[in-house]
Steps between C-alpha positions, in 0.01 A plus 500: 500500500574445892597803665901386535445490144432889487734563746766337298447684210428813667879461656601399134334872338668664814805431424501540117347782606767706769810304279363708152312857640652664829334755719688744334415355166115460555472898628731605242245355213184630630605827564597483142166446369294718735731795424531380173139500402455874639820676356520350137162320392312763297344752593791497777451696836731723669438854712406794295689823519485712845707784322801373647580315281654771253865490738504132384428532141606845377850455617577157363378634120144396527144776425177442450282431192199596420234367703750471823264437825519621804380326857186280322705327292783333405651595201725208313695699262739800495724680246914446493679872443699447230654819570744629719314512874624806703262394795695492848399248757230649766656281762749240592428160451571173417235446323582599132715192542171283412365747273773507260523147503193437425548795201793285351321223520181676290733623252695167461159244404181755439605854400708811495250772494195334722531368847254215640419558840567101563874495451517733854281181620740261372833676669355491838287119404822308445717624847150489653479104395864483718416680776189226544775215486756611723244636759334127485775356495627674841158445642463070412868400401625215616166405536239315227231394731150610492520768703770643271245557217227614682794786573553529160152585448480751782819707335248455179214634676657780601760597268325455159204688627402716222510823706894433484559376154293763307790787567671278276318664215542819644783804552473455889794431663350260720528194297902539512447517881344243550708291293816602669351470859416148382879372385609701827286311750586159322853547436552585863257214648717265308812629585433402854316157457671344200902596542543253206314720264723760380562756776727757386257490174211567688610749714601684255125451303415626841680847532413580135171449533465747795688774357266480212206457681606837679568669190211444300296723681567808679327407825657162536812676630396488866472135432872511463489476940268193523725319230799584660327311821461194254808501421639453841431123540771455236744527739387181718552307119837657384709487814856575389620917519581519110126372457362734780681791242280390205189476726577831584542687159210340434289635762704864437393459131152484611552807711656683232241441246228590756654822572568563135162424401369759770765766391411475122117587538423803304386813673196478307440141637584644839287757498150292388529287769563784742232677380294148474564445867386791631151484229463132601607424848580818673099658417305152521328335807482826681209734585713807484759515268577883445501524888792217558727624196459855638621375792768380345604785303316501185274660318106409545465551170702200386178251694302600174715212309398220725529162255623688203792354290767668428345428137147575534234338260248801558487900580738517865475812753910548456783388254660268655821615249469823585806714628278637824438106600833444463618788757180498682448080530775323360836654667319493823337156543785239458538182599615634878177719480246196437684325735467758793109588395407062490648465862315791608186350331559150568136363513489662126803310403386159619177536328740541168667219600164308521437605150822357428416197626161447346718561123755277624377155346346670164790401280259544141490841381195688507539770347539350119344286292657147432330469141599597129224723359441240253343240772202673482551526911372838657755761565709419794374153537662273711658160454368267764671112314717410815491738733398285733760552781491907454158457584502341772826671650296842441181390635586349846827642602456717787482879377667621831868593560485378884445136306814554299710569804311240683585251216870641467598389899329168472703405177788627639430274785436179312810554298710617748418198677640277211801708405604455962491107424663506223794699713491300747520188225805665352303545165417795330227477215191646752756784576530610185101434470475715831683830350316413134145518708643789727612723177205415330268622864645830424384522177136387611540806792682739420374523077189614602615804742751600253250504261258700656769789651641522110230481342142500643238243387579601166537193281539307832441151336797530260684621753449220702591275240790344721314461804252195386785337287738476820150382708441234276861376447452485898213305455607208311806468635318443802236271416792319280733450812207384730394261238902354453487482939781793457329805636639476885865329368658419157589183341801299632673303298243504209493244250364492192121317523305472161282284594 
């Protein structure tokens, strides 16, 4: 065969090919199978039990059986109360949303008294399988070209790594977060590029999934401020006053359920962290502990708990629940205090905020096991099938904060740069892109100091939860736009190109 021969027919599979299976289409399937395989194939995976998982289960009419696991391995089956369940909710959250779903749905097709683990990994599977297609879709749309599936198989590479999708099988709230973040970045990305798609719709898809984002977990509601920064490139799309008024309940909804969210944490709640802040951030990475806190008005005493939980595994030096910590610790070291003591110690705080950094990437939990018992896996044995892209991401990215405000001005930069020529073009959709990246820079900042002043080093990774997912939306969307030639200005008049 001559070689116009094979070019023929190679332009003949190409376009049977981009007519049948979009972008969107193509990432959509494969993320199906490789989260697929992991969540449902026997013996399924998932994230064993950290002992938090009890405010997720006990309160939507789930216990343990006999033979329940905790942190090496994950246990597939729970019991259904079939009796009336006086158990009040720990916290505030969205998140028993998905987990009595995913109940109803047990009870409907398997059973009324036993619970399999994989029906939570189907409620957050199917919206996941969405999320995939409407964030390829606003990374490749109008586009079919070559360069369009090699994006699809970035947001694959990244998104269906497995240190994501096994919280699916899991009573983390993570999976619902990064579920909603994913319809919120897409909705709003297509809002601005592809007018004909749907706008009100969208926008809408994208306030709701913020305000759930920030209400599934108690320390998303700072997040309320960088969403509310997001938001603000609506207004360059929705230009008339009675459309500003939606854009603004919608950002005010945002700020209400951020400041709800904060106001509805439990005292207990409030007090761990304090007391977890001052264990694991205020007495680390400093020679002389009872010294600095004496200076600062407290006890000496209290630099005998240095990286004790407020939940200690083994014998600790002082209760942490006692009344005396409470007068002697707690109601004197606030979040004013630890502010005051870290800018007197600065060089101490940065080096938390390099141990930040270095957790930053590490999106697969440690701490658990990803195996059933009945694997014949070691205890807390961990899944490595796709993780590819975790790896990697943990491995090489620079471990020091400087980087990550070194890395936050130059993106600012590069998309500030394509949001000024769009201005000057009198379009809009790298505008909206500019406040998206901006909002989402705040997040990858100001998570990690948050984190630390609240609560220490203390389960820093899952704290940190947000910070990789807004990275790596950052990420493609770059490496998307410089592929599609719209990274310094957005597309014209676009028409549609399959070929």
């Amino acid at each position: 065969m001559t070689v116009d021969g094979l070019k023929l027919k190679w332009q003949n599979f190409w376009g049977w090919w981009a007519r049948h299976c979009s972008p969107a289409l193509l990432a959509t399937l494969l993320a199906a199978v490789i989260a697929g395989v992991l969540l449902f194939v026997p013996p399924f995976h998932g994230l064993a039990d950290n002992g938090d998982f009890y405010r997720a289960q006990f309160v939507n009419g789930l216990y343990h059986l006999k033979g329940y696991s905790m942190l090496d391995f994950v246990t597939p089956k729970l019991g259904i109360m079939q009796y009336y369940n006086d158990t009040t909710a720990a916290v505030f959250s969205s998140q028993p949303l998905f987990v009595k779903l995913a109940i109803l749905l047990n009870q409907a097709v398997y059973s009324k008294t036993v619970f399999d683990l994989r029906f939570m990994g189907l409620v957050y599977y199917l919206p996941y399988l969405g999320s995939i297609y409407l964030l390829t879709t606003a990374m490749t749309a109008p586009y079919r070209k070559l360069r369009s599936y090699l994006i699809a198989l970035l947001i694959v590479f990244v998104f269906a790594d497995s240190s994501f999708t096994l919280y699916f099988n899991s009573f983390f709230a993570e999976p619902g977060m990064l579920i909603l973040m994913l319809y919120a970045f897409a909705a709003l990305m297509l809002v601005a590029r592809r007018p004909d798609w749907h706008p009100r719709v969208l926008t809408v898809v994208y306030f709701v999934s913020i305000m759930l984002l920030i209400a599934n977990k108690q320390q998303n509601a700072p997040l309320a401020l960088s969403y509310a920064v997001t938001s603000i490139g609506l207004f360059f799309i929705f230009k008339k006053r009675a459309q500003w008024l939606w854009i603004l309940g919608g950002i005010a909804g945002i700020l209400v359920t951020g400041v709800l969210t904060y106001t509805l944490i439990t005292q207990q709640f409030n007090d761990i962290n304090q007391y977890q802040a001052f264990t694991h951030g205020v007495l680390l990475h400093t020679d002389d502990p009872s010294k600095k806190i004496a200076q600062r008005g407290v006890d000496e005493q209290y630099a005998l708990m240095r990286n004790q939980d407020y939940y200690p595994k083994n014998f600790a030096a002082i209760n942490p629940s006692a009344k005396s910590v409470k007068r002697g610790l707690n109601d004197r070291t606030g979040f004013g205090w630890i502010m005051g003591y870290y800018l007197h110690h600065y060089p101490q705080f940065h080096t938390l905020l390099d141990v930040a950094a270095g957790d930053m990437m590490i999106t697969q939990v440690k701490a658990v096991g990803d195996y059933q018992q009945a694997s014949g896996k070691p205890a807390g044995a961990q899944v490595t099938y796709f993780t590819g892209f975790s790896n990697l991401a943990g491995a090489f990215f620079p471990q020091k904060f400087s980087f990550d405000i070194l890395l936050t001005i130059a993106l600012l930069v590069v998309f500030g740069i394509g949001a000024y020529n769009d201005l000057v073009h009198k379009r809009v959709a790298n505008v909206v892109r500019f406040f998206l990246v901006m909002g989402l820079l705040t997040v990858f900042i100001f998570v990690p100091i948050i984190s630390i002043i609240g609560d220490g080093d203390a389960d820093l990774a899952k704290h940190l939860f947000m910070v990789p997912v807004s990275l790596d939306l950052i990420l493609v969307m770059f490496v998307a736009d410089l592929l599609n030639h719209r990274l310094w200005h957005s597309d014209g008049n676009i028409e549609e190109d399959e070929a």
